[in-house]
mmCIF file with all atom_site columns, C-alpha atoms in Angstrom:
data_model
loop_
_atom_site.group_PDB
_atom_site.id
_atom_site.type_symbol
_atom_site.label_atom_id
_atom_site.label_alt_id
_atom_site.label_comp_id
_atom_site.label_asym_id
_atom_site.label_entity_id
_atom_site.label_seq_id
_atom_site.pdbx_PDB_ins_code
_atom_site.Cartn_x
_atom_site.Cartn_y
_atom_site.Cartn_z
_atom_site.occupancy
_atom_site.B_iso_or_equiv
_atom_site.pdbx_formal_charge
_atom_site.auth_seq_id
_atom_site.auth_comp_id
_atom_site.auth_asym_id
_atom_site.auth_atom_id
_atom_site.pdbx_PDB_model_num
ATOM 1   C CA . MET Q 1 1   ? 11.451  22.553  -11.616 1.00 75.00 ? 1   MET Q CA 1
ATOM 2   C CA . GLY Q 1 2   ? 13.180  19.586  -13.211 1.00 82.00 ? 2   GLY Q CA 1
ATOM 3   C CA . VAL Q 1 3   ? 13.619  17.816  -9.877  1.00 87.00 ? 3   VAL Q CA 1
ATOM 4   C CA . ILE Q 1 4   ? 9.901   18.141  -9.109  1.00 89.00 ? 4   ILE Q CA 1
ATOM 5   C CA . ILE Q 1 5   ? 8.845   16.770  -12.503 1.00 89.00 ? 5   ILE Q CA 1
ATOM 6   C CA . HIS Q 1 6   ? 11.317  13.915  -12.097 1.00 88.00 ? 6   HIS Q CA 1
ATOM 7   C CA . ALA Q 1 7   ? 9.922   13.036  -8.662  1.00 88.00 ? 7   ALA Q CA 1
ATOM 8   C CA . VAL Q 1 8   ? 6.295   13.209  -9.847  1.00 89.00 ? 8   VAL Q CA 1
ATOM 9   C CA . VAL Q 1 9   ? 6.883   10.930  -12.841 1.00 84.00 ? 9   VAL Q CA 1
ATOM 10  C CA . LEU Q 1 10  ? 8.925   8.483   -10.786 1.00 82.00 ? 10  LEU Q CA 1
ATOM 11  C CA . ALA Q 1 11  ? 6.469   8.348   -7.885  1.00 84.00 ? 11  ALA Q CA 1
ATOM 12  C CA . PHE Q 1 12  ? 3.455   7.836   -10.141 1.00 79.00 ? 12  PHE Q CA 1
ATOM 13  C CA . GLY Q 1 13  ? 5.313   5.132   -12.030 1.00 79.00 ? 13  GLY Q CA 1
ATOM 14  C CA . LEU Q 1 14  ? 5.826   3.229   -8.783  1.00 76.00 ? 14  LEU Q CA 1
ATOM 15  C CA . ILE Q 1 15  ? 2.401   3.760   -7.259  1.00 78.00 ? 15  ILE Q CA 1
ATOM 16  C CA . LEU Q 1 16  ? 0.091   3.254   -10.262 1.00 73.00 ? 16  LEU Q CA 1
ATOM 17  C CA . PRO Q 1 17  ? 0.399   -0.548  -10.743 1.00 67.00 ? 17  PRO Q CA 1
ATOM 18  C CA . LEU Q 1 18  ? -2.259  -2.706  -9.099  1.00 61.00 ? 18  LEU Q CA 1
ATOM 19  C CA . GLY Q 1 19  ? -1.090  -3.870  -5.698  1.00 74.00 ? 19  GLY Q CA 1
ATOM 20  C CA . VAL Q 1 20  ? -2.324  -4.778  -2.248  1.00 79.00 ? 20  VAL Q CA 1
ATOM 21  C CA . GLN Q 1 21  ? -1.971  -1.226  -0.956  1.00 85.00 ? 21  GLN Q CA 1
ATOM 22  C CA . ASN Q 1 22  ? -3.937  0.350   -3.809  1.00 87.00 ? 22  ASN Q CA 1
ATOM 23  C CA . VAL Q 1 23  ? -6.709  -2.244  -3.724  1.00 84.00 ? 23  VAL Q CA 1
ATOM 24  C CA . PHE Q 1 24  ? -7.027  -1.874  0.034   1.00 86.00 ? 24  PHE Q CA 1
ATOM 25  C CA . ILE Q 1 25  ? -7.292  1.935   -0.039  1.00 92.00 ? 25  ILE Q CA 1
ATOM 26  C CA . PHE Q 1 26  ? -9.854  1.770   -2.843  1.00 90.00 ? 26  PHE Q CA 1
ATOM 27  C CA . ASN Q 1 27  ? -11.840 -0.812  -0.876  1.00 87.00 ? 27  ASN Q CA 1
ATOM 28  C CA . GLN Q 1 28  ? -11.892 1.341   2.228   1.00 90.00 ? 28  GLN Q CA 1
ATOM 29  C CA . GLY Q 1 29  ? -13.208 4.296   0.283   1.00 91.00 ? 29  GLY Q CA 1
ATOM 30  C CA . MET Q 1 30  ? -15.892 2.052   -1.180  1.00 87.00 ? 30  MET Q CA 1
ATOM 31  C CA . THR Q 1 31  ? -16.983 0.092   1.898   1.00 85.00 ? 31  THR Q CA 1
ATOM 32  C CA . GLN Q 1 32  ? -16.780 2.678   4.678   1.00 89.00 ? 32  GLN Q CA 1
ATOM 33  C CA . ARG Q 1 33  ? -19.976 4.575   5.467   1.00 86.00 ? 33  ARG Q CA 1
ATOM 34  C CA . SER Q 1 34  ? -18.324 7.913   4.710   1.00 91.00 ? 34  SER Q CA 1
ATOM 35  C CA . TYR Q 1 35  ? -15.083 9.216   3.225   1.00 94.00 ? 35  TYR Q CA 1
ATOM 36  C CA . ALA Q 1 36  ? -13.949 10.392  6.655   1.00 94.00 ? 36  ALA Q CA 1
ATOM 37  C CA . ARG Q 1 37  ? -14.183 6.842   8.014   1.00 94.00 ? 37  ARG Q CA 1
ATOM 38  C CA . ALA Q 1 38  ? -11.582 5.740   5.446   1.00 95.00 ? 38  ALA Q CA 1
ATOM 39  C CA . LEU Q 1 39  ? -9.079  8.347   6.661   1.00 96.00 ? 39  LEU Q CA 1
ATOM 40  C CA . PRO Q 1 40  ? -7.273  5.968   9.072   1.00 96.00 ? 40  PRO Q CA 1
ATOM 41  C CA . ALA Q 1 41  ? -6.237  3.806   6.112   1.00 96.00 ? 41  ALA Q CA 1
ATOM 42  C CA . ILE Q 1 42  ? -5.395  6.804   3.916   1.00 97.00 ? 42  ILE Q CA 1
ATOM 43  C CA . VAL Q 1 43  ? -3.320  8.584   6.561   1.00 97.00 ? 43  VAL Q CA 1
ATOM 44  C CA . THR Q 1 44  ? -1.486  5.396   7.554   1.00 96.00 ? 44  THR Q CA 1
ATOM 45  C CA . ALA Q 1 45  ? -0.616  4.577   3.941   1.00 94.00 ? 45  ALA Q CA 1
ATOM 46  C CA . GLY Q 1 46  ? 0.512   8.153   3.337   1.00 95.00 ? 46  GLY Q CA 1
ATOM 47  C CA . LEU Q 1 47  ? 2.664   8.249   6.462   1.00 96.00 ? 47  LEU Q CA 1
ATOM 48  C CA . SER Q 1 48  ? 4.154   4.844   5.662   1.00 92.00 ? 48  SER Q CA 1
ATOM 49  C CA . ASP Q 1 49  ? 5.118   5.906   2.153   1.00 91.00 ? 49  ASP Q CA 1
ATOM 50  C CA . THR Q 1 50  ? 6.537   9.168   3.483   1.00 93.00 ? 50  THR Q CA 1
ATOM 51  C CA . LEU Q 1 51  ? 8.629   7.214   5.987   1.00 91.00 ? 51  LEU Q CA 1
ATOM 52  C CA . LEU Q 1 52  ? 9.910   4.827   3.313   1.00 89.00 ? 52  LEU Q CA 1
ATOM 53  C CA . ILE Q 1 53  ? 10.727  7.643   0.907   1.00 90.00 ? 53  ILE Q CA 1
ATOM 54  C CA . GLY Q 1 54  ? 12.540  9.582   3.616   1.00 90.00 ? 54  GLY Q CA 1
ATOM 55  C CA . ALA Q 1 55  ? 14.489  6.479   4.607   1.00 86.00 ? 55  ALA Q CA 1
ATOM 56  C CA . ALA Q 1 56  ? 15.369  5.695   0.990   1.00 85.00 ? 56  ALA Q CA 1
ATOM 57  C CA . VAL Q 1 57  ? 16.552  9.220   0.231   1.00 87.00 ? 57  VAL Q CA 1
ATOM 58  C CA . GLY Q 1 58  ? 18.494  9.277   3.491   1.00 84.00 ? 58  GLY Q CA 1
ATOM 59  C CA . GLY Q 1 59  ? 20.112  5.921   2.749   1.00 77.00 ? 59  GLY Q CA 1
ATOM 60  C CA . VAL Q 1 60  ? 18.763  4.236   5.890   1.00 72.00 ? 60  VAL Q CA 1
ATOM 61  C CA . SER Q 1 61  ? 16.613  1.637   4.129   1.00 60.00 ? 61  SER Q CA 1
ATOM 62  C CA . LEU Q 1 62  ? 19.504  0.631   1.872   1.00 62.00 ? 62  LEU Q CA 1
ATOM 63  C CA . ILE Q 1 63  ? 21.588  -0.161  4.943   1.00 66.00 ? 63  ILE Q CA 1
ATOM 64  C CA . LEU Q 1 64  ? 18.777  -2.145  6.576   1.00 62.00 ? 64  LEU Q CA 1
ATOM 65  C CA . LEU Q 1 65  ? 18.144  -4.260  3.486   1.00 61.00 ? 65  LEU Q CA 1
ATOM 66  C CA . GLN Q 1 66  ? 21.769  -5.385  3.519   1.00 71.00 ? 66  GLN Q CA 1
ATOM 67  C CA . TRP Q 1 67  ? 20.869  -7.581  6.495   1.00 73.00 ? 67  TRP Q CA 1
ATOM 68  C CA . PRO Q 1 68  ? 19.588  -10.915 5.088   1.00 69.00 ? 68  PRO Q CA 1
ATOM 69  C CA . LEU Q 1 69  ? 17.919  -11.860 8.374   1.00 76.00 ? 69  LEU Q CA 1
ATOM 70  C CA . LEU Q 1 70  ? 15.812  -8.699  8.333   1.00 71.00 ? 70  LEU Q CA 1
ATOM 71  C CA . ALA Q 1 71  ? 14.650  -9.418  4.789   1.00 69.00 ? 71  ALA Q CA 1
ATOM 72  C CA . ASN Q 1 72  ? 13.651  -12.962 5.813   1.00 77.00 ? 72  ASN Q CA 1
ATOM 73  C CA . VAL Q 1 73  ? 11.699  -11.663 8.795   1.00 78.00 ? 73  VAL Q CA 1
ATOM 74  C CA . LEU Q 1 74  ? 9.881   -9.204  6.530   1.00 72.00 ? 74  LEU Q CA 1
ATOM 75  C CA . TYR Q 1 75  ? 9.013   -11.913 4.025   1.00 75.00 ? 75  TYR Q CA 1
ATOM 76  C CA . ALA Q 1 76  ? 7.788   -14.336 6.692   1.00 81.00 ? 76  ALA Q CA 1
ATOM 77  C CA . GLY Q 1 77  ? 5.827   -11.842 8.767   1.00 77.00 ? 77  GLY Q CA 1
ATOM 78  C CA . GLY Q 1 78  ? 4.361   -10.061 5.772   1.00 73.00 ? 78  GLY Q CA 1
ATOM 79  C CA . SER Q 1 79  ? 3.213   -13.242 4.042   1.00 80.00 ? 79  SER Q CA 1
ATOM 80  C CA . VAL Q 1 80  ? 1.538   -14.659 7.160   1.00 83.00 ? 80  VAL Q CA 1
ATOM 81  C CA . PHE Q 1 81  ? -0.298  -11.405 7.831   1.00 77.00 ? 81  PHE Q CA 1
ATOM 82  C CA . LEU Q 1 82  ? -1.414  -11.096 4.202   1.00 77.00 ? 82  LEU Q CA 1
ATOM 83  C CA . LEU Q 1 83  ? -2.774  -14.646 4.194   1.00 85.00 ? 83  LEU Q CA 1
ATOM 84  C CA . TYR Q 1 84  ? -4.694  -13.966 7.393   1.00 82.00 ? 84  TYR Q CA 1
ATOM 85  C CA . MET Q 1 85  ? -6.171  -10.739 6.038   1.00 76.00 ? 85  MET Q CA 1
ATOM 86  C CA . ALA Q 1 86  ? -7.032  -12.390 2.707   1.00 81.00 ? 86  ALA Q CA 1
ATOM 87  C CA . TRP Q 1 87  ? -8.927  -15.124 4.524   1.00 84.00 ? 87  TRP Q CA 1
ATOM 88  C CA . SER Q 1 88  ? -10.655 -12.595 6.770   1.00 77.00 ? 88  SER Q CA 1
ATOM 89  C CA . ILE Q 1 89  ? -11.734 -10.316 3.911   1.00 75.00 ? 89  ILE Q CA 1
ATOM 90  C CA . TRP Q 1 90  ? -12.877 -13.179 1.672   1.00 81.00 ? 90  TRP Q CA 1
ATOM 91  C CA . ARG Q 1 91  ? -14.924 -14.692 4.493   1.00 78.00 ? 91  ARG Q CA 1
ATOM 92  C CA . SER Q 1 92  ? -16.632 -11.383 5.226   1.00 69.00 ? 92  SER Q CA 1
ATOM 93  C CA . SER Q 1 93  ? -17.222 -10.379 1.597   1.00 64.00 ? 93  SER Q CA 1
ATOM 94  C CA . GLY Q 1 94  ? -20.507 -12.201 1.071   1.00 59.00 ? 94  GLY Q CA 1
ATOM 95  C CA . PRO Q 1 95  ? -23.655 -10.068 0.630   1.00 52.00 ? 95  PRO Q CA 1
ATOM 96  C CA . ALA Q 1 96  ? -25.065 -11.427 3.868   1.00 47.00 ? 96  ALA Q CA 1
ATOM 97  C CA . ASN Q 1 97  ? -21.957 -10.292 5.720   1.00 49.00 ? 97  ASN Q CA 1
ATOM 98  C CA . SER Q 1 98  ? -21.520 -6.877  4.088   1.00 47.00 ? 98  SER Q CA 1
ATOM 99  C CA . SER Q 1 99  ? -21.415 -5.111  7.439   1.00 46.00 ? 99  SER Q CA 1
ATOM 100 C CA . ALA Q 1 100 ? -18.598 -7.376  8.611   1.00 42.00 ? 100 ALA Q CA 1
ATOM 101 C CA . ALA Q 1 101 ? -16.451 -6.213  5.708   1.00 60.00 ? 101 ALA Q CA 1
ATOM 102 C CA . VAL Q 1 102 ? -16.342 -2.683  7.137   1.00 78.00 ? 102 VAL Q CA 1
ATOM 103 C CA . LEU Q 1 103 ? -13.057 -2.515  9.024   1.00 82.00 ? 103 LEU Q CA 1
ATOM 104 C CA . SER Q 1 104 ? -12.638 -0.581  12.236  1.00 88.00 ? 104 SER Q CA 1
ATOM 105 C CA . ALA Q 1 105 ? -10.139 2.276   12.408  1.00 92.00 ? 105 ALA Q CA 1
ATOM 106 C CA . GLY Q 1 106 ? -7.690  0.074   14.291  1.00 91.00 ? 106 GLY Q CA 1
ATOM 107 C CA . ARG Q 1 107 ? -7.805  -2.708  11.709  1.00 88.00 ? 107 ARG Q CA 1
ATOM 108 C CA . GLN Q 1 108 ? -7.473  -0.177  8.898   1.00 91.00 ? 108 GLN Q CA 1
ATOM 109 C CA . ILE Q 1 109 ? -4.331  1.230   10.497  1.00 94.00 ? 109 ILE Q CA 1
ATOM 110 C CA . ALA Q 1 110 ? -2.825  -2.195  11.193  1.00 88.00 ? 110 ALA Q CA 1
ATOM 111 C CA . PHE Q 1 111 ? -3.477  -3.487  7.704   1.00 84.00 ? 111 PHE Q CA 1
ATOM 112 C CA . ALA Q 1 112 ? -2.422  -0.319  5.855   1.00 90.00 ? 112 ALA Q CA 1
ATOM 113 C CA . ALA Q 1 113 ? 0.821   -0.253  7.831   1.00 89.00 ? 113 ALA Q CA 1
ATOM 114 C CA . SER Q 1 114 ? 1.503   -3.936  7.170   1.00 81.00 ? 114 SER Q CA 1
ATOM 115 C CA . VAL Q 1 115 ? 1.001   -3.781  3.398   1.00 80.00 ? 115 VAL Q CA 1
ATOM 116 C CA . SER Q 1 116 ? 3.183   -0.678  3.274   1.00 83.00 ? 116 SER Q CA 1
ATOM 117 C CA . LEU Q 1 117 ? 5.988   -1.523  5.683   1.00 80.00 ? 117 LEU Q CA 1
ATOM 118 C CA . LEU Q 1 118 ? 6.007   -5.341  5.595   1.00 72.00 ? 118 LEU Q CA 1
ATOM 119 C CA . ASN Q 1 119 ? 6.055   -5.539  1.811   1.00 70.00 ? 119 ASN Q CA 1
ATOM 120 C CA . PRO Q 1 120 ? 9.632   -6.341  0.745   1.00 65.00 ? 120 PRO Q CA 1
ATOM 121 C CA . HIS Q 1 121 ? 8.809   -5.581  -2.887  1.00 64.00 ? 121 HIS Q CA 1
ATOM 122 C CA . ALA Q 1 122 ? 7.691   -2.071  -1.947  1.00 69.00 ? 122 ALA Q CA 1
ATOM 123 C CA . LEU Q 1 123 ? 10.827  -1.605  0.137   1.00 71.00 ? 123 LEU Q CA 1
ATOM 124 C CA . LEU Q 1 124 ? 13.071  -2.748  -2.693  1.00 67.00 ? 124 LEU Q CA 1
ATOM 125 C CA . ASP Q 1 125 ? 11.262  -0.546  -5.220  1.00 69.00 ? 125 ASP Q CA 1
ATOM 126 C CA . THR Q 1 126 ? 11.620  2.457   -2.953  1.00 74.00 ? 126 THR Q CA 1
ATOM 127 C CA . VAL Q 1 127 ? 15.313  1.810   -2.341  1.00 70.00 ? 127 VAL Q CA 1
ATOM 128 C CA . ALA Q 1 128 ? 16.191  0.868   -5.914  1.00 70.00 ? 128 ALA Q CA 1
ATOM 129 C CA . VAL Q 1 129 ? 14.213  3.599   -7.662  1.00 78.00 ? 129 VAL Q CA 1
ATOM 130 C CA . ILE Q 1 130 ? 13.533  6.508   -5.298  1.00 84.00 ? 130 ILE Q CA 1
ATOM 131 C CA . GLY Q 1 131 ? 16.714  6.100   -3.272  1.00 80.00 ? 131 GLY Q CA 1
ATOM 132 C CA . THR Q 1 132 ? 19.007  5.628   -6.248  1.00 78.00 ? 132 THR Q CA 1
ATOM 133 C CA . SER Q 1 133 ? 17.407  8.415   -8.287  1.00 84.00 ? 133 SER Q CA 1
ATOM 134 C CA . SER Q 1 134 ? 17.774  10.850  -5.406  1.00 86.00 ? 134 SER Q CA 1
ATOM 135 C CA . LEU Q 1 135 ? 21.559  10.413  -5.454  1.00 80.00 ? 135 LEU Q CA 1
ATOM 136 C CA . GLN Q 1 136 ? 21.855  12.745  -8.432  1.00 83.00 ? 136 GLN Q CA 1
ATOM 137 C CA . TYR Q 1 137 ? 20.577  15.618  -6.288  1.00 87.00 ? 137 TYR Q CA 1
ATOM 138 C CA . GLU Q 1 138 ? 22.160  17.325  -3.325  1.00 87.00 ? 138 GLU Q CA 1
ATOM 139 C CA . GLY Q 1 139 ? 21.033  19.552  -0.488  1.00 87.00 ? 139 GLY Q CA 1
ATOM 140 C CA . VAL Q 1 140 ? 17.748  21.386  -1.047  1.00 91.00 ? 140 VAL Q CA 1
ATOM 141 C CA . ALA Q 1 141 ? 17.157  19.686  -4.401  1.00 91.00 ? 141 ALA Q CA 1
ATOM 142 C CA . ARG Q 1 142 ? 17.189  16.250  -2.763  1.00 90.00 ? 142 ARG Q CA 1
ATOM 143 C CA . PHE Q 1 143 ? 14.785  17.521  -0.106  1.00 91.00 ? 143 PHE Q CA 1
ATOM 144 C CA . TYR Q 1 144 ? 12.408  18.779  -2.815  1.00 92.00 ? 144 TYR Q CA 1
ATOM 145 C CA . PHE Q 1 145 ? 12.688  15.419  -4.554  1.00 92.00 ? 145 PHE Q CA 1
ATOM 146 C CA . ALA Q 1 146 ? 11.682  13.521  -1.407  1.00 92.00 ? 146 ALA Q CA 1
ATOM 147 C CA . ILE Q 1 147 ? 8.854   15.907  -0.491  1.00 94.00 ? 147 ILE Q CA 1
ATOM 148 C CA . THR Q 1 148 ? 7.408   15.807  -4.004  1.00 94.00 ? 148 THR Q CA 1
ATOM 149 C CA . ALA Q 1 149 ? 7.456   12.007  -4.117  1.00 93.00 ? 149 ALA Q CA 1
ATOM 150 C CA . ALA Q 1 150 ? 5.713   11.888  -0.735  1.00 94.00 ? 150 ALA Q CA 1
ATOM 151 C CA . VAL Q 1 151 ? 3.071   14.423  -1.806  1.00 95.00 ? 151 VAL Q CA 1
ATOM 152 C CA . VAL Q 1 152 ? 2.307   12.315  -4.880  1.00 94.00 ? 152 VAL Q CA 1
ATOM 153 C CA . SER Q 1 153 ? 1.603   9.345   -2.607  1.00 93.00 ? 153 SER Q CA 1
ATOM 154 C CA . TRP Q 1 154 ? -0.754  11.382  -0.416  1.00 96.00 ? 154 TRP Q CA 1
ATOM 155 C CA . VAL Q 1 155 ? -2.631  12.824  -3.387  1.00 96.00 ? 155 VAL Q CA 1
ATOM 156 C CA . TRP Q 1 156 ? -2.922  9.374   -4.960  1.00 95.00 ? 156 TRP Q CA 1
ATOM 157 C CA . PHE Q 1 157 ? -4.313  7.727   -1.819  1.00 96.00 ? 157 PHE Q CA 1
ATOM 158 C CA . LEU Q 1 158 ? -6.785  10.547  -1.205  1.00 96.00 ? 158 LEU Q CA 1
ATOM 159 C CA . GLY Q 1 159 ? -7.993  10.336  -4.797  1.00 95.00 ? 159 GLY Q CA 1
ATOM 160 C CA . LEU Q 1 160 ? -8.092  6.542   -4.811  1.00 94.00 ? 160 LEU Q CA 1
ATOM 161 C CA . ALA Q 1 161 ? -10.279 6.446   -1.710  1.00 95.00 ? 161 ALA Q CA 1
ATOM 162 C CA . GLY Q 1 162 ? -12.471 9.133   -3.262  1.00 95.00 ? 162 GLY Q CA 1
ATOM 163 C CA . ALA Q 1 163 ? -12.902 7.032   -6.392  1.00 93.00 ? 163 ALA Q CA 1
ATOM 164 C CA . GLY Q 1 164 ? -13.792 4.070   -4.222  1.00 90.00 ? 164 GLY Q CA 1
ATOM 165 C CA . ARG Q 1 165 ? -16.345 6.190   -2.398  1.00 91.00 ? 165 ARG Q CA 1
ATOM 166 C CA . LEU Q 1 166 ? -18.003 7.188   -5.676  1.00 91.00 ? 166 LEU Q CA 1
ATOM 167 C CA . VAL Q 1 167 ? -18.215 3.557   -6.761  1.00 87.00 ? 167 VAL Q CA 1
ATOM 168 C CA . GLY Q 1 168 ? -19.559 2.521   -3.368  1.00 83.00 ? 168 GLY Q CA 1
ATOM 169 C CA . ARG Q 1 169 ? -22.333 5.111   -3.470  1.00 85.00 ? 169 ARG Q CA 1
ATOM 170 C CA . THR Q 1 170 ? -23.585 3.796   -6.814  1.00 83.00 ? 170 THR Q CA 1
ATOM 171 C CA . ASP Q 1 171 ? -23.322 0.143   -5.784  1.00 74.00 ? 171 ASP Q CA 1
ATOM 172 C CA . ARG Q 1 172 ? -26.908 -0.447  -4.701  1.00 69.00 ? 172 ARG Q CA 1
ATOM 173 C CA . THR Q 1 173 ? -26.726 -4.244  -4.850  1.00 71.00 ? 173 THR Q CA 1
ATOM 174 C CA . GLY Q 1 174 ? -23.391 -4.626  -3.077  1.00 69.00 ? 174 GLY Q CA 1
ATOM 175 C CA . ARG Q 1 175 ? -22.026 -6.813  -5.876  1.00 76.00 ? 175 ARG Q CA 1
ATOM 176 C CA . VAL Q 1 176 ? -19.255 -4.392  -6.805  1.00 75.00 ? 176 VAL Q CA 1
ATOM 177 C CA . SER Q 1 177 ? -18.124 -4.242  -3.182  1.00 73.00 ? 177 SER Q CA 1
ATOM 178 C CA . VAL Q 1 178 ? -18.067 -8.026  -3.001  1.00 78.00 ? 178 VAL Q CA 1
ATOM 179 C CA . PHE Q 1 179 ? -16.072 -8.208  -6.239  1.00 81.00 ? 179 PHE Q CA 1
ATOM 180 C CA . PHE Q 1 180 ? -13.425 -5.734  -5.081  1.00 76.00 ? 180 PHE Q CA 1
ATOM 181 C CA . ASN Q 1 181 ? -13.183 -7.330  -1.649  1.00 75.00 ? 181 ASN Q CA 1
ATOM 182 C CA . ARG Q 1 182 ? -12.540 -10.704 -3.247  1.00 81.00 ? 182 ARG Q CA 1
ATOM 183 C CA . LEU Q 1 183 ? -10.131 -9.165  -5.753  1.00 80.00 ? 183 LEU Q CA 1
ATOM 184 C CA . SER Q 1 184 ? -8.282  -7.674  -2.806  1.00 76.00 ? 184 SER Q CA 1
ATOM 185 C CA . ALA Q 1 185 ? -8.120  -11.095 -1.146  1.00 81.00 ? 185 ALA Q CA 1
ATOM 186 C CA . VAL Q 1 186 ? -6.785  -12.720 -4.331  1.00 86.00 ? 186 VAL Q CA 1
ATOM 187 C CA . VAL Q 1 187 ? -4.104  -10.036 -4.738  1.00 79.00 ? 187 VAL Q CA 1
ATOM 188 C CA . MET Q 1 188 ? -3.084  -10.567 -1.108  1.00 78.00 ? 188 MET Q CA 1
ATOM 189 C CA . VAL Q 1 189 ? -2.752  -14.320 -1.574  1.00 86.00 ? 189 VAL Q CA 1
ATOM 190 C CA . GLY Q 1 190 ? -0.704  -13.803 -4.727  1.00 85.00 ? 190 GLY Q CA 1
ATOM 191 C CA . MET Q 1 191 ? 1.618   -11.371 -2.981  1.00 78.00 ? 191 MET Q CA 1
ATOM 192 C CA . ALA Q 1 192 ? 1.949   -13.682 0.031   1.00 82.00 ? 192 ALA Q CA 1
ATOM 193 C CA . CYS Q 1 193 ? 2.864   -16.617 -2.227  1.00 86.00 ? 193 CYS Q CA 1
ATOM 194 C CA . MET Q 1 194 ? 5.515   -14.527 -3.971  1.00 80.00 ? 194 MET Q CA 1
ATOM 195 C CA . MET Q 1 195 ? 6.968   -13.514 -0.623  1.00 76.00 ? 195 MET Q CA 1
ATOM 196 C CA . LEU Q 1 196 ? 7.009   -17.112 0.646   1.00 83.00 ? 196 LEU Q CA 1
ATOM 197 C CA . TRP Q 1 197 ? 8.717   -18.226 -2.563  1.00 84.00 ? 197 TRP Q CA 1
ATOM 198 C CA . LYS Q 1 198 ? 11.378  -15.559 -2.075  1.00 76.00 ? 198 LYS Q CA 1
ATOM 199 C CA . LEU Q 1 199 ? 11.821  -16.783 1.499   1.00 79.00 ? 199 LEU Q CA 1
ATOM 200 C CA . ILE Q 1 200 ? 12.263  -20.388 0.342   1.00 83.00 ? 200 ILE Q CA 1
ATOM 201 C CA . LEU Q 1 201 ? 14.838  -19.373 -2.262  1.00 79.00 ? 201 LEU Q CA 1
ATOM 202 C CA . SER Q 1 202 ? 16.832  -17.218 0.159   1.00 70.00 ? 202 SER Q CA 1
#
């Protein structure tokens, strides 16, 4: 029981802060025409987190991050993609272009995967916190730790999109949608700038 509580507290501590991934999932719940249409983003984010958690617990991600070139590629690719998506979302967030802000399933998948897997900060958090914390467990206990952390991510994304859906249904004027779309774009630019700065310093 202790391992499950530990994993829940740790996973929520990592996933609760405002970030590109959270803002994006909330936006999809809010802007899509139905909750089901936001599932591509939700499932992709959940699978990405599950993959990262599994890699961290298994020690694979720690090995990969020891390669400086890989980290630089992640910073460069992730920052460019975030800047592009920020520009795209900001441009389409005006009231007159509200329909353009609704992303297709393919774009949802591509973006959710990029903010999850091309985010060096998320990778480092997963390795440093989830991966390191899992070392105190062995065998079945470590498996329970990883599964619990992954389940927390899935529950969080499902709930976050649901909250976005509730907000979207009450947003008759579209102003709230515009605000969150532009907030998402600003968060993306901020994250991209941080990643570029890390790249310059490396």
